[in-house]
Amino acid sequence: MATCFFSFPNSFPSKPKSHKRPIHSSSFTSQSQKTHLLNLISDQERGLRTQSDPQKLSQIIQAIDDLGSIGRDTVTTGNSLSATWRLLWTTEKEQLYIIKNAPFLGTKAGDVLQVIDVEKKTLNNVIAFPPDGVFFVRSTIEVASSQRVNFRFTSAVLRGKNWEFPLPPFGQGWFETVYLDDDIRVVKDIRHDYLIVERAPYTWKE
């Protein structure tokens, strides 16, 4: 995102350039906006209930935009992006379809995760089906800007306790982390979907 600087006459000392840095929730404004957003999604069942509530969806998107404006000039694609992120809320129809319909397959959807490693340039999208099942999609990533990451799917696997079924890769795109702190991450993507995730209390590994 562009940052605006003003030019001063040479007779005045130049103002040091500010360096972009990850946003923190220490300021009252960001903490207040963050709390407001989390309150809005707290009863939305990861987005399932929002699908039939346009007014709530509008409120959540507005809260995302407000929080994103606070993080507009920050870097969110550094090492702090690397983590196991657990889904709190999304508009992504494919994920919500699986969450909603998993019981018809004799199971239930557990944690939905994004596992990112910026240094290794990897991203895994994971849906767990306790106690032993998991569906995950492997991707490679490339940092494109201070907030945008490009990704390309490379493979997908549906795995049970004693079996594994590989699936072909299916696409590419980008996502932008518009807000990032020690607790949560707020994302917009190429399809105009939204994602709110929290740092999981564990690290997922294949």
Coordinates of C-alpha atoms in Angstrom, one line a residue:
M1 CA 0.0 0.0 0.0
A2 CA 1.3 3.4 -0.8
T3 CA 2.4 5.8 1.9
C4 CA 2.1 9.6 1.3
F5 CA 5.2 11.8 2.1
F6 CA 5.4 15.6 2.0
S7 CA 8.4 17.4 0.6
F8 CA 10.1 20.1 2.8
P9 CA 12.4 22.9 1.8
N10 CA 16.1 22.1 2.0
S11 CA 16.5 24.6 4.8
F12 CA 14.5 22.4 7.1
P13 CA 15.8 19.1 8.5
S14 CA 14.4 16.2 6.7
K15 CA 11.9 14.0 8.6
P16 CA 13.1 10.4 9.0
K17 CA 11.2 7.9 7.0
S18 CA 9.0 5.7 9.0
H19 CA 9.6 2.0 8.6
K20 CA 6.7 -0.4 8.2
R21 CA 6.3 -2.8 11.0
P22 CA 3.7 -5.3 12.1
I23 CA 0.6 -3.8 13.8
H24 CA 0.2 -4.5 17.5
S25 CA -3.0 -4.4 19.6
S26 CA -1.5 -2.1 22.2
S27 CA -3.3 1.0 21.0
F28 CA -6.8 1.7 22.3
T29 CA -8.2 2.1 18.8
S30 CA -7.0 -1.2 17.4
Q31 CA -7.9 -3.1 20.5
S32 CA -11.4 -1.6 20.5
Q33 CA -12.0 -2.4 16.8
K34 CA -10.6 -5.9 17.3
T35 CA -12.9 -6.6 20.2
H36 CA -15.8 -5.3 18.3
L37 CA -15.0 -7.6 15.3
L38 CA -14.6 -10.6 17.6
N39 CA -17.8 -9.9 19.3
L40 CA -19.6 -9.8 16.0
I41 CA -18.4 -13.2 14.9
S42 CA -18.6 -14.9 18.3
D43 CA -22.0 -16.6 17.7
Q44 CA -21.7 -17.1 13.9
E45 CA -20.5 -20.7 13.9
R46 CA -17.4 -20.0 11.8
G47 CA -19.6 -18.2 9.3
L48 CA -22.5 -20.7 8.9
R49 CA -25.0 -18.4 10.5
T50 CA -23.8 -15.4 8.6
Q51 CA -24.7 -17.0 5.2
S52 CA -28.4 -16.3 6.0
D53 CA -28.0 -13.0 7.7
P54 CA -27.0 -10.2 5.2
Q55 CA -27.2 -7.5 7.9
K56 CA -24.7 -9.3 10.1
L57 CA -22.5 -9.9 7.1
S58 CA -22.5 -6.2 6.3
Q59 CA -21.6 -5.4 9.9
I60 CA -18.7 -7.8 10.0
I61 CA -17.3 -6.6 6.7
Q62 CA -17.5 -3.0 7.9
A63 CA -15.7 -4.0 11.1
I64 CA -13.0 -5.8 8.9
D65 CA -12.6 -2.6 6.8
D66 CA -12.3 -0.5 9.9
L67 CA -9.6 -2.8 11.4
G68 CA -7.9 -3.0 8.0
S69 CA -7.6 0.8 7.9
I70 CA -5.6 0.7 11.1
G71 CA -3.2 -1.8 9.6
R72 CA -3.1 -0.2 6.1
D73 CA 0.6 0.8 6.2
T74 CA 2.0 -2.2 8.1
V75 CA 3.9 -5.2 6.9
T76 CA 2.0 -8.4 7.4
T77 CA 4.0 -10.7 5.3
G78 CA 7.1 -11.1 7.5
N79 CA 8.0 -13.9 9.8
S80 CA 5.1 -13.1 12.1
L81 CA 2.8 -14.5 9.4
S82 CA 4.4 -18.0 9.9
A83 CA 2.1 -19.9 12.3
T84 CA -0.7 -22.5 12.6
W85 CA -3.8 -20.4 12.2
R86 CA -7.2 -21.6 13.3
L87 CA -10.4 -20.5 11.6
L88 CA -12.8 -18.3 13.6
W89 CA -15.0 -17.0 10.7
T90 CA -15.0 -17.0 6.9
T91 CA -17.2 -16.3 3.9
E92 CA -15.5 -19.1 1.9
K93 CA -18.3 -21.2 0.6
E94 CA -16.3 -24.4 0.0
Q95 CA -15.0 -24.5 3.6
L96 CA -18.5 -23.7 5.0
Y97 CA -20.0 -26.4 2.9
I98 CA -17.6 -29.0 4.3
I99 CA -18.2 -27.8 7.8
K100 CA -21.9 -27.9 7.5
N101 CA -22.2 -31.3 5.7
A102 CA -19.5 -33.3 7.4
P103 CA -22.2 -35.0 9.7
F104 CA -23.9 -36.5 6.6
L105 CA -20.6 -38.4 5.9
G106 CA -20.7 -39.8 9.4
T107 CA -18.1 -37.4 10.8
K108 CA -17.8 -33.8 11.9
A109 CA -15.5 -31.0 11.0
G110 CA -12.9 -30.2 13.7
D111 CA -10.3 -27.4 13.5
V112 CA -10.0 -25.6 10.1
L113 CA -6.4 -24.4 9.8
Q114 CA -4.0 -22.5 7.7
V115 CA -0.4 -23.5 8.3
I116 CA 2.0 -20.9 6.9
D117 CA 5.8 -21.0 6.7
V118 CA 7.1 -17.8 5.1
E119 CA 10.8 -18.9 5.1
K120 CA 10.0 -22.3 3.5
K121 CA 7.4 -20.7 1.2
T122 CA 4.7 -23.2 2.1
L123 CA 1.0 -23.0 2.9
N124 CA -1.2 -25.9 4.0
N125 CA -5.0 -25.5 4.2
V126 CA -6.3 -28.2 6.6
I127 CA -9.7 -29.5 7.7
A128 CA -9.6 -32.0 10.5
F129 CA -12.2 -34.7 11.0
P130 CA -11.7 -36.2 14.4
P131 CA -10.5 -38.6 15.5
D132 CA -8.3 -39.6 12.6
G133 CA -9.4 -37.9 9.4
V134 CA -7.9 -34.9 7.7
F135 CA -8.2 -33.1 4.3
F136 CA -5.3 -30.8 3.4
V137 CA -4.2 -28.9 0.4
R138 CA -0.5 -28.1 -0.1
S139 CA 0.6 -24.8 -1.7
T140 CA 3.7 -22.8 -2.5
I141 CA 3.6 -19.1 -1.6
E142 CA 5.5 -16.0 -2.7
V143 CA 5.5 -12.7 -0.9
A144 CA 4.3 -10.1 -3.5
S145 CA 4.1 -7.0 -1.3
S146 CA 3.9 -5.8 2.2
Q147 CA 0.5 -7.4 2.7
R148 CA -0.1 -9.6 -0.4
V149 CA 1.0 -13.3 -0.8
N150 CA 0.6 -15.2 -4.0
F151 CA -0.1 -18.9 -3.7
R152 CA -0.3 -21.9 -6.0
F153 CA -1.9 -25.2 -5.0
T154 CA 0.4 -28.2 -5.6
S155 CA -1.4 -31.2 -4.2
A156 CA -4.3 -32.3 -2.0
V157 CA -4.8 -35.3 0.2
L158 CA -7.8 -36.9 2.0
R159 CA -6.4 -39.1 4.7
G160 CA -8.0 -41.5 7.2
K161 CA -6.6 -43.7 9.9
N162 CA -5.2 -46.4 7.6
W163 CA -5.7 -44.9 4.2
E164 CA -4.8 -41.9 2.0
F165 CA -6.4 -40.7 -1.2
P166 CA -4.4 -38.1 -3.3
L167 CA -6.2 -35.5 -5.3
P168 CA -4.8 -33.2 -8.1
P169 CA -3.8 -29.6 -7.5
F170 CA -6.5 -27.1 -8.5
G171 CA -5.6 -23.4 -8.7
Q172 CA -3.7 -20.4 -7.7
G173 CA -4.4 -16.9 -6.4
W174 CA -3.5 -14.4 -3.7
F175 CA -4.5 -13.2 -0.3
E176 CA -3.9 -10.0 1.6
T177 CA -3.5 -9.9 5.4
V178 CA -5.0 -6.6 6.2
Y179 CA -4.5 -6.9 10.0
L180 CA -2.1 -9.0 12.0
D181 CA -1.2 -9.0 15.7
D182 CA -0.1 -11.5 18.3
D183 CA -3.6 -13.1 18.5
I184 CA -5.5 -12.8 15.2
R185 CA -5.1 -12.3 11.5
V186 CA -7.7 -10.8 9.1
V187 CA -7.6 -11.6 5.4
K188 CA -9.2 -10.7 2.1
D189 CA -8.5 -12.7 -1.0
I190 CA -8.7 -12.8 -4.8
R191 CA -12.3 -14.0 -4.8
H192 CA -13.4 -11.2 -2.4
D193 CA -13.8 -13.7 0.4
Y194 CA -12.9 -12.9 4.0
L195 CA -11.1 -14.9 6.7
I196 CA -10.5 -14.3 10.4
V197 CA -8.2 -16.7 12.1
E198 CA -6.4 -17.0 15.5
R199 CA -3.0 -18.4 16.4
A200 CA -3.7 -22.0 17.3
P201 CA -2.3 -23.3 20.6
Y202 CA -0.5 -26.0 18.8
T203 CA 1.5 -26.6 15.6
W204 CA 0.0 -28.7 12.9
K205 CA 2.3 -31.1 11.0
E206 CA 1.6 -33.7 8.3

